[in-house]
Coordinates of C-alpha atoms and ligand atoms in Angstrom, one line a residue:
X864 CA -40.5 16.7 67.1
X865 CA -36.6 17.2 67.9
X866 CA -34.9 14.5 64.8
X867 CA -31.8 15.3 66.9
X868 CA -30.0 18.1 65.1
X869 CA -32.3 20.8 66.3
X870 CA -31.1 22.9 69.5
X871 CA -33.4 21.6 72.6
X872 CA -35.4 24.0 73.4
X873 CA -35.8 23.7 77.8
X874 CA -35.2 22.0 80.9
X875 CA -37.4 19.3 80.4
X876 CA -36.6 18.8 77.0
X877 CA -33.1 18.8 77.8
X878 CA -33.4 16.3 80.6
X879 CA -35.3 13.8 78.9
X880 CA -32.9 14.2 76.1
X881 CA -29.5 13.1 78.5
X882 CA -31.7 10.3 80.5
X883 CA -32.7 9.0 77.2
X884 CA -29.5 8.8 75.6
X885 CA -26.9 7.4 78.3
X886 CA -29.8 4.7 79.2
X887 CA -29.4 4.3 75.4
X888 CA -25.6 3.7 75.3
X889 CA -24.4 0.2 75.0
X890 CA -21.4 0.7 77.6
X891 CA -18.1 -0.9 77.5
X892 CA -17.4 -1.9 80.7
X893 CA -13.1 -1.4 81.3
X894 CA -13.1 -3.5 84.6
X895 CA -14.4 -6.7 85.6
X896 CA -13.9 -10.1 87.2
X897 CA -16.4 -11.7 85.1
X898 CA -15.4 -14.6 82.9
X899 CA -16.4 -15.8 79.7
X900 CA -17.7 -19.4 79.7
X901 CA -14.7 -21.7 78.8
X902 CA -13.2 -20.4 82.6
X903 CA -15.9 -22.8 83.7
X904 CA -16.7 -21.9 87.4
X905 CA -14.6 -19.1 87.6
X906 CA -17.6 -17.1 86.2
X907 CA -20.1 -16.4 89.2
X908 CA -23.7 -15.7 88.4
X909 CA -27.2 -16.2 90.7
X910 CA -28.3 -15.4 93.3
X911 CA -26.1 -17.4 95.8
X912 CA -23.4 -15.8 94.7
X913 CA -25.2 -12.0 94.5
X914 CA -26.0 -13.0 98.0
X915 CA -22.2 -14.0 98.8
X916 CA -20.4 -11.2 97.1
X917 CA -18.2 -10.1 99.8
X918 CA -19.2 -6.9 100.1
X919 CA -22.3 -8.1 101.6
X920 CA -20.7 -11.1 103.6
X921 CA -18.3 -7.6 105.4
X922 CA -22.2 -6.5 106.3
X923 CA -23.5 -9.5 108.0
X924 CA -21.1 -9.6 110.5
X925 CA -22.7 -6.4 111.7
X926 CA -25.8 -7.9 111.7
X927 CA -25.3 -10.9 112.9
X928 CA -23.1 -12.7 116.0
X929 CA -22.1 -15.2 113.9
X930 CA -18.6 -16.4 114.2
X931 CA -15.9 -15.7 111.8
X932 CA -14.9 -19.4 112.1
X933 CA -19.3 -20.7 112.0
X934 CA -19.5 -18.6 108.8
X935 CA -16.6 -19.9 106.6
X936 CA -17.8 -23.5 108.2
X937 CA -21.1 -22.7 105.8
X938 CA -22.4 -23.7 102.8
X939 CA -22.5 -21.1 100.5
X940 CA -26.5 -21.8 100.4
X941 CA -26.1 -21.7 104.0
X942 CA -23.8 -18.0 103.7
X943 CA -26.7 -16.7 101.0
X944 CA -29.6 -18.2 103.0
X945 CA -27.7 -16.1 106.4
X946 CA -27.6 -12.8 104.6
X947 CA -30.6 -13.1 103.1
X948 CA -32.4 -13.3 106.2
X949 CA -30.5 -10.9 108.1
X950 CA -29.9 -8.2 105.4
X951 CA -32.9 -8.2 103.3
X952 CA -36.4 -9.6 106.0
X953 CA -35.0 -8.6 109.2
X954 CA -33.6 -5.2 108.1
X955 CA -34.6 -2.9 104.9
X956 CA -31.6 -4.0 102.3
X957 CA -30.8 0.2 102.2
X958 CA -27.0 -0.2 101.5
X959 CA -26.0 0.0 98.0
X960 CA -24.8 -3.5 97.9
X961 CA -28.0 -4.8 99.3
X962 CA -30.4 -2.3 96.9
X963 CA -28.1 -3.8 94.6
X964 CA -29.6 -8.0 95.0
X965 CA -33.1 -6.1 94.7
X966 CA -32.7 -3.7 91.8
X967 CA -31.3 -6.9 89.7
X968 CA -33.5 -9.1 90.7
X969 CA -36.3 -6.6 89.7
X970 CA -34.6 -6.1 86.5
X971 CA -34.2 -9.9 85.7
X972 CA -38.6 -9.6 85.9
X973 CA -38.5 -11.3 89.3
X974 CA -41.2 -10.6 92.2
X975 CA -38.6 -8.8 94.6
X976 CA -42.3 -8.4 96.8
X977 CA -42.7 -12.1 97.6
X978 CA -39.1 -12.0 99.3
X979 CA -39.4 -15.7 98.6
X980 CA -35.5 -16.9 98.1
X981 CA -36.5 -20.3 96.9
X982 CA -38.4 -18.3 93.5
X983 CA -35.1 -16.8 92.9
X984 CA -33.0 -20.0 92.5
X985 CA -35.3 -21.7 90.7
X986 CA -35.4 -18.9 88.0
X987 CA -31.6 -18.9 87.9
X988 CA -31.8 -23.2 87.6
X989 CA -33.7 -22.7 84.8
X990 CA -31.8 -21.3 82.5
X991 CA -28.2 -21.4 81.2
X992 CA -25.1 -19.2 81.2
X993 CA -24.7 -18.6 78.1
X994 CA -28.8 -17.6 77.5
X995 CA -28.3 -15.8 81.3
X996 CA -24.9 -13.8 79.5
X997 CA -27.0 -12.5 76.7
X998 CA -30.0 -11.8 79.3
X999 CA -27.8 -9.6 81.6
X1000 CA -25.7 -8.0 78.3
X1001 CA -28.9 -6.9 77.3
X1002 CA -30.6 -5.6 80.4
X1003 CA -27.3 -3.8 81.3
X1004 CA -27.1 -2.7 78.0
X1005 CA -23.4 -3.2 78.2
X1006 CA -21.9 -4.7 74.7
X1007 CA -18.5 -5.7 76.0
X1008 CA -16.3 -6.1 79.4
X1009 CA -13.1 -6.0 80.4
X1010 CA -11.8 -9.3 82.4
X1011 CA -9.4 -9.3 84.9
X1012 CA -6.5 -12.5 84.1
X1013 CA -4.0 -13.3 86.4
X1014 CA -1.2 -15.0 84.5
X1015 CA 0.3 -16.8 87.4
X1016 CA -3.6 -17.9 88.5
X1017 CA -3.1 -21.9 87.4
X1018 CA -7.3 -22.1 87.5
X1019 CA -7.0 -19.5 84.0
X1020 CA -3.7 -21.1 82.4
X1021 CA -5.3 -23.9 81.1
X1022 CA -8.4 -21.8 79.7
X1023 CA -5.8 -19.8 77.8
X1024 CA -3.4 -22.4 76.8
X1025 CA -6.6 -24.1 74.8
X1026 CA -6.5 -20.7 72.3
X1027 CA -10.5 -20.8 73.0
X1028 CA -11.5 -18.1 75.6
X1029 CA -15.1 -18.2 74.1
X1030 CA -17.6 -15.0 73.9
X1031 CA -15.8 -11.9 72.4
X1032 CA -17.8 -9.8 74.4
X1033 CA -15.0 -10.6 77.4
X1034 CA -11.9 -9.0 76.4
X1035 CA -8.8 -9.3 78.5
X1036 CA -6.5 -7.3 80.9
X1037 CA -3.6 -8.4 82.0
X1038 CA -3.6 -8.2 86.1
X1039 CA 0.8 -8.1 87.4
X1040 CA -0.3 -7.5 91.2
X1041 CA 1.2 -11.4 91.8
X1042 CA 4.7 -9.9 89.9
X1043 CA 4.7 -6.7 91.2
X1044 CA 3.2 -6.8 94.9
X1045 CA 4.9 -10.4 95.7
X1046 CA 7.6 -10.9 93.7
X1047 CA 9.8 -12.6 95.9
X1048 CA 7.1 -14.6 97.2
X1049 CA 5.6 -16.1 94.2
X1050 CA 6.7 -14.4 91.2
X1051 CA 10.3 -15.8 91.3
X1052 CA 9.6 -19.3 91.8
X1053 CA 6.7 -19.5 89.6
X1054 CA 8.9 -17.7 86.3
X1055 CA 11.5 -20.2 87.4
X1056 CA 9.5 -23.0 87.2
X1057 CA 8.4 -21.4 83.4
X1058 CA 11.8 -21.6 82.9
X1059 CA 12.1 -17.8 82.7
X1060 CA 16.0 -16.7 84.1
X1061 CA 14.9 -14.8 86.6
X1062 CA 16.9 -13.9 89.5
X1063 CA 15.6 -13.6 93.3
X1064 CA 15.9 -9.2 93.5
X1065 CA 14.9 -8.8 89.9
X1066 CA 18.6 -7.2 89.6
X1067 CA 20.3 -8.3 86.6
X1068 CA 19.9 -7.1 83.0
X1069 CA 19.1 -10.9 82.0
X1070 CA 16.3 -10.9 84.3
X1071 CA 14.7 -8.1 83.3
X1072 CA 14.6 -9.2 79.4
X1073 CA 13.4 -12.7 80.9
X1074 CA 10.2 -10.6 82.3
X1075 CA 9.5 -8.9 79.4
X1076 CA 10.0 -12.0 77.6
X1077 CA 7.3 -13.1 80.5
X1078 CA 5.3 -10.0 79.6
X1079 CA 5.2 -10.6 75.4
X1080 CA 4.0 -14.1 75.9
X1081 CA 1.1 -13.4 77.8
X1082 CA 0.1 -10.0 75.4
X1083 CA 0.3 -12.2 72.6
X1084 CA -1.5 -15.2 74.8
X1085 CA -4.4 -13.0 75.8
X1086 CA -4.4 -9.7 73.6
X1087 CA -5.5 -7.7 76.4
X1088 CA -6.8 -4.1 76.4
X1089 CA -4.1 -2.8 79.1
X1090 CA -1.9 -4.2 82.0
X1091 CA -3.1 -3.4 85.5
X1092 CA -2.2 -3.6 89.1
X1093 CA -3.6 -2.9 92.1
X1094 CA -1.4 -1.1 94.8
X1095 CA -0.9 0.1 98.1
X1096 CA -1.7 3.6 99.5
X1097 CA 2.6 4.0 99.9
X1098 CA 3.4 2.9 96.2
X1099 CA 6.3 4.9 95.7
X1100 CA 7.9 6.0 92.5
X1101 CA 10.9 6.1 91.6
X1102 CA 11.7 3.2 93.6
X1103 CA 14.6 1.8 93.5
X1104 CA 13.8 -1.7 94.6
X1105 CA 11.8 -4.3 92.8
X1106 CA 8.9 -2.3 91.9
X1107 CA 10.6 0.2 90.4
X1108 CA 12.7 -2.2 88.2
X1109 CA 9.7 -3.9 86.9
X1110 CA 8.4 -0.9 86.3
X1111 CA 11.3 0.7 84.4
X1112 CA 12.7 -2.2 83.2
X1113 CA 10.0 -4.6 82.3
X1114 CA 6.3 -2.6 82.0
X1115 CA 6.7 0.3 81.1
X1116 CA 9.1 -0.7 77.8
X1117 CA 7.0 -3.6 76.8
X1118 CA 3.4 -1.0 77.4
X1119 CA 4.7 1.1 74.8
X1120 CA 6.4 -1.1 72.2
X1121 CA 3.2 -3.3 72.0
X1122 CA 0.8 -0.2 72.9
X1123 CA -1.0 -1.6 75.7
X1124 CA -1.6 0.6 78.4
X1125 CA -0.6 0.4 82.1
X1126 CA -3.5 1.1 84.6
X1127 CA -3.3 1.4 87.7
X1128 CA -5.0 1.3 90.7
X1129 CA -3.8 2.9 93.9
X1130 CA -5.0 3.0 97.8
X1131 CA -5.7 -0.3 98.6
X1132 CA -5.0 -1.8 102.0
X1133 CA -5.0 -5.8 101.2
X1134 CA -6.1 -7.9 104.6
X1135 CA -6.9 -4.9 106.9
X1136 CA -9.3 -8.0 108.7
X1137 CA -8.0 -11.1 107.1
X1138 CA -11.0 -12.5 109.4
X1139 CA -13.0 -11.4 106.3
X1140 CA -11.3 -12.9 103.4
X1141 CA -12.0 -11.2 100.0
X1142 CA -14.0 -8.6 102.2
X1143 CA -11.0 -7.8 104.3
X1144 CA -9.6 -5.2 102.2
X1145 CA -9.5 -1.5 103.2
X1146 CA -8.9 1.8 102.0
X1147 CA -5.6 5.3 102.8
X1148 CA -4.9 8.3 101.0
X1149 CA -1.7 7.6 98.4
X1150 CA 0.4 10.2 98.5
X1151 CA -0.3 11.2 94.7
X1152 CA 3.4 12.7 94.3
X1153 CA 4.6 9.5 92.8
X1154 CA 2.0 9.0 90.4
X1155 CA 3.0 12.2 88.7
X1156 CA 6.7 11.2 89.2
X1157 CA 5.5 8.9 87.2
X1158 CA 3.2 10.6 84.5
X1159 CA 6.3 13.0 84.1
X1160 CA 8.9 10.4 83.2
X1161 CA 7.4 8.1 81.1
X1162 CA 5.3 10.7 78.4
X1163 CA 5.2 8.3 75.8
X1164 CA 3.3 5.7 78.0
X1165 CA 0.1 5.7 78.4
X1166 CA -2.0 5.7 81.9
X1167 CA -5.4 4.4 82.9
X1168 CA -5.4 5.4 87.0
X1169 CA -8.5 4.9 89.2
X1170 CA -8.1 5.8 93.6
X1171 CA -9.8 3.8 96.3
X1172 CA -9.7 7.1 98.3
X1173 CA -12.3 9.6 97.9
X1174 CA -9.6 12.5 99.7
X1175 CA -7.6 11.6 96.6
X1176 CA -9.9 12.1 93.7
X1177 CA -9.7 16.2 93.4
X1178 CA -6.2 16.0 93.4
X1179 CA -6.3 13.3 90.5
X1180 CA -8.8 15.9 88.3
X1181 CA -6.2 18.4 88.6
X1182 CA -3.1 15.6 87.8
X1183 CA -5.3 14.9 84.8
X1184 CA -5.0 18.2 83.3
X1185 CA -1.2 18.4 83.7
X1186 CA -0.9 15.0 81.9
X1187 CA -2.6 14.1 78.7
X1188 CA -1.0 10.2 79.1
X1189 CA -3.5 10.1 81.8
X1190 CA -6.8 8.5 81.7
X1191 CA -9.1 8.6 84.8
X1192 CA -11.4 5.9 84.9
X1193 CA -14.6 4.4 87.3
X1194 CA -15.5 5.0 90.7
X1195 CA -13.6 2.0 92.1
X1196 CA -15.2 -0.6 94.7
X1197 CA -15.7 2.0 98.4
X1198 CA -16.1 4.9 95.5
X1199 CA -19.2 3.0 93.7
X1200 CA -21.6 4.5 96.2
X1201 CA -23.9 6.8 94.7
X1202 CA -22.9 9.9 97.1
X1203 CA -19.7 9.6 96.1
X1204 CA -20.5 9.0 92.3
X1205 CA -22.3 12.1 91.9
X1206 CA -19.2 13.6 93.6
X1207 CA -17.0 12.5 91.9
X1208 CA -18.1 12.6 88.7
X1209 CA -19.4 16.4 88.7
X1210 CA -15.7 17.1 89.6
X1211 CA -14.4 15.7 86.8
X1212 CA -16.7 17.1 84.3
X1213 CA -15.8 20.3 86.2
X1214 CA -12.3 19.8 86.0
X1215 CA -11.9 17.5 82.8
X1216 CA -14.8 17.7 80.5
X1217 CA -15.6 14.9 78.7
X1218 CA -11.9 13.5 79.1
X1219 CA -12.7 11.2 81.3
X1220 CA -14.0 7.5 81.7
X1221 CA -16.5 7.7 83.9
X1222 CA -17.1 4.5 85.8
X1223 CA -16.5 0.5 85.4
X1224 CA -19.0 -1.9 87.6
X1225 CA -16.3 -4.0 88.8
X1226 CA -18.6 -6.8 88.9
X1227 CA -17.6 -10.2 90.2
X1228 CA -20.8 -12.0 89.6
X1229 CA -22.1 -11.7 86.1
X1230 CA -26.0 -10.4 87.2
X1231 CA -24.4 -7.3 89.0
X1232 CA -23.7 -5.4 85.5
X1233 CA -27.6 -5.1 85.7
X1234 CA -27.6 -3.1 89.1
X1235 CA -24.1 -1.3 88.6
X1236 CA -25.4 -0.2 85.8
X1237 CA -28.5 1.1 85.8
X1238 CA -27.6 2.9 89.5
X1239 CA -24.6 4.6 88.1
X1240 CA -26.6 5.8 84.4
X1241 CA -29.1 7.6 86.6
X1242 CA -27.0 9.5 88.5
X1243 CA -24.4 10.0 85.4
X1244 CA -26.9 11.1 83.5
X1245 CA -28.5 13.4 86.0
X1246 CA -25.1 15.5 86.5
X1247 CA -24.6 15.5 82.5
X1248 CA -28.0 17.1 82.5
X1249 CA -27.1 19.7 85.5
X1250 CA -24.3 20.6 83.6
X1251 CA -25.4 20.8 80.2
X1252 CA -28.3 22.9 81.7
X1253 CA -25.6 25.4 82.7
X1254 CA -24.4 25.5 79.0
X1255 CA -28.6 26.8 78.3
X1256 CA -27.9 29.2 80.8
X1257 CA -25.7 31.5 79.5
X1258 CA -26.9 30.7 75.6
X1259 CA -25.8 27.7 74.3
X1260 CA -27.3 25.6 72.1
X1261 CA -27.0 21.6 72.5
X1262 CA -28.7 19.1 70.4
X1263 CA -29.6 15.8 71.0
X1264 CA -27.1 14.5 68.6
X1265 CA -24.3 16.2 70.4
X1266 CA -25.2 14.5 73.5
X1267 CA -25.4 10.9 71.6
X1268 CA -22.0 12.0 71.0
X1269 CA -20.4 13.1 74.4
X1270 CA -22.1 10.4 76.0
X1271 CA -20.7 7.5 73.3
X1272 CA -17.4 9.2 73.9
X1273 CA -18.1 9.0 78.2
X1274 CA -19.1 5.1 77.6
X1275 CA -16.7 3.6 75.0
X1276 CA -15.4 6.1 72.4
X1277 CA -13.1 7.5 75.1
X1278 CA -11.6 4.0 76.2
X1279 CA -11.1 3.4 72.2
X1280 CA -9.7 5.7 71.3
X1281 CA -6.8 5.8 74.1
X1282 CA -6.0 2.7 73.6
X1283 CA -5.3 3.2 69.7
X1284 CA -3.0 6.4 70.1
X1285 CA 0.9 6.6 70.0
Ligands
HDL144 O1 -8.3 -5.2 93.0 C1 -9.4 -5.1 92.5 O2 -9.5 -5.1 91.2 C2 -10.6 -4.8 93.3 O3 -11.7 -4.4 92.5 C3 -10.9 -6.0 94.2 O4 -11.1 -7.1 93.3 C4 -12.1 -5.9 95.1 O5 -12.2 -7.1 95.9 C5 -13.4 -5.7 94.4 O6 -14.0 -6.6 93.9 N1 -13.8 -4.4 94.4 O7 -15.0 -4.1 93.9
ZN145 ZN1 -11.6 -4.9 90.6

């Protein structure tokens, strides 16, 4: 028997040996829109909102001739009850965000062969979120997650005002798409009202410190792990207009005097069917150009950068070997799919090594850190095991300890350890 330290010895050993240890590793999830308890109903979990989560409310409409106008008219028992029928009884659930409902259902020890909807809310009325948090934590086998807060979102403020954000298993990020995307919208009016001196373009020097003023209240509010933002598929940088002076002047100084990294996440096209709502978003190509523009001027900042586009995730691999400031992390939202996973990942092992991050669930309703992560382990772990394989192939020796290792480092250490460097 292997204790760990011996080389394995075949194939089989060897892929037992990579299944066993990434089903093994507790993950830290880096992206989420989960919340801990004390954000009340801003934490989703059941199986009405499984059923709801809009990437399954985008598929119905193909499905269904329901009106745009007669679905947002619904119940959201009435919504779940719709795609329920129509996804799941009168068609196989084969997309991922249908296999999804039935692989966590299957996981939380429900009869996903009696298709009987009514079993399934009962068994999620019976128990409560905090005994269902520990349930999923330890199912998914995830030990903590990153939130996404939105400091100008009034339904968090008073969660975070109270000093009590509950469970450390949720850890913070601090989300700037409201300062950086609509500043002149929302941003301006809503610092004003703060009583931050903000002026209307972002233009003068006093505005600037008032944002990172903005900026250090909120770190030392929420402690988060890094600052994100969501962008377009045309984020340009430099940019000499607000983005880029919220960037140069406010961000990026205050990310590396308090040491919390920027991510970023690039290619999405907000609204493309407003119709939809949450599940209107789409997806372009970024023109990657300005991301190393960025990379290249800013050294001593760090980077955590995922793309929405799978034509730009080659050329990220290869931006992530010119610049050690950059971290690539998950296979984000139309990239969690597991054709493109597989991809994706065996790219970046290719290309990176064990540099990487190699996925988040970006769950939105807490039972979906079951599914996301048991369907993105298997195929993870089956392109470690391809690759280590090649490594027996021309002579190597592996051990199972090594793998522990590089797959602690793939699920955690990595994410650790970049936030602690300078
Ligand atoms: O901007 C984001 O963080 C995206 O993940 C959106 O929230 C998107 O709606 C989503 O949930 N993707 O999985
Ligand atoms: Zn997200």
């Amino acid at each position: 028997m292997n204790n760990g330290t011996q080389p394995i010895a075949n194939a089989a050993e060897l892929k037992t040996a990579v299944t066993e240890a990434v089903h093994a590793q507790r993950v830290t999830d880096i992206h989420t829109h989960l919340f801990s308890p004390p954000f009340g109903e801003l934490l989703l979990w059941g199986i009405d909102e499984l059923l709801t989560y809009h990437y399954l409310i985008a598929e119905v409409f193909r499905k269904s001739d329901i009106s745009y106008q007669q679905f947002w008219a619904m119940t959201k028992a009435e919504q779940a009850e719709l795609i329920w029928q129509r996804l799941f009884i009168e068609n196989s659930p084969l997309s991922e965000a249908c296999r999804g409902v039935v692989t966590t259902l299957n996981e939380l020890g429900l009869d996903v062969s009696a298709r009987n909807l009514q079993d399934y809310r009962d068994y999620f009325s019976d128990t409560s979120v905090e005994a269902f948090i520990d349930t999923v934590f330890e199912r998914a086998n995830v030990s903590q997650v990153v939130m996404t807060n939105d400091p100008f979102d009034l339904a968090e403020s008073p969660v975070w005002a109270s000093g009590n954000t509950g469970d450390s298993r949720f850890h913070a990020a601090l989300r700037l798409d409201v300062l950086i995307n609509n500043y002149p919208e929302t941003a301006y009016e809503h610092l004003r009202g703060l009583g931050y001196d903000v002026d209307a373009t972002l233009s003068s020097e006093k505005a600037h410190k008032e944002v990172r003023r903005f900026l250090e209240a909120w770190i030392q509010r929420m402690q988060p792990k890094y600052m994100a933002v969501s962008l377009p598929p045309d984020f340009r940088y430099p940019d000499d207009g607000i983005l880029g002076r919220v960037f140069d002047n406010c961000i990026l100084p205050v990310s590396r005097e308090f040491n919390v990294p920027f991510a970023l996440m690039i290619g999405v096209k907000r609204a493309v069917n407003p119709q939809l709502q949450l599940a209107g978003d789409g997806s372009a190509k970024a023109d990657l150009s300005s991301l190393e523009a960025l990379l290249r001027g800013h050294p001593d900042n760090k980077f955590l950068v995922t793309l929405l586009s799978r034509e730009n995730q080659h050329e990220l691999c290869v931006i992530g070997r010119k610049f050690k400031n950059l971290m690539i992390f998950g296979c984000w939202w139309f990239m969690n799919n597991p054709s493109i996973i597989e991809e994706i990942t065996r790219e970046r092992l290719e290309l990176l090594g064990l540099s990487i991050i190699p996925q988040h669930s970006d769950a939105r309703i807490l039972d979906q850190l079951v599914y996301k992560w048991k369907h993105s382990r298997q195929i993870i772990a089956d392109v470690l095991a391809e690759k280590y394989q090649t490594l027996l192939d021309a002579g190597w020796c592996v051990t199972r300890s090594e793998i522990a290792r590089d797959v602690g480092n793939l699920f955690g250490g990595n994410f650790e350890r970049f936030l602690q460097a300078n």
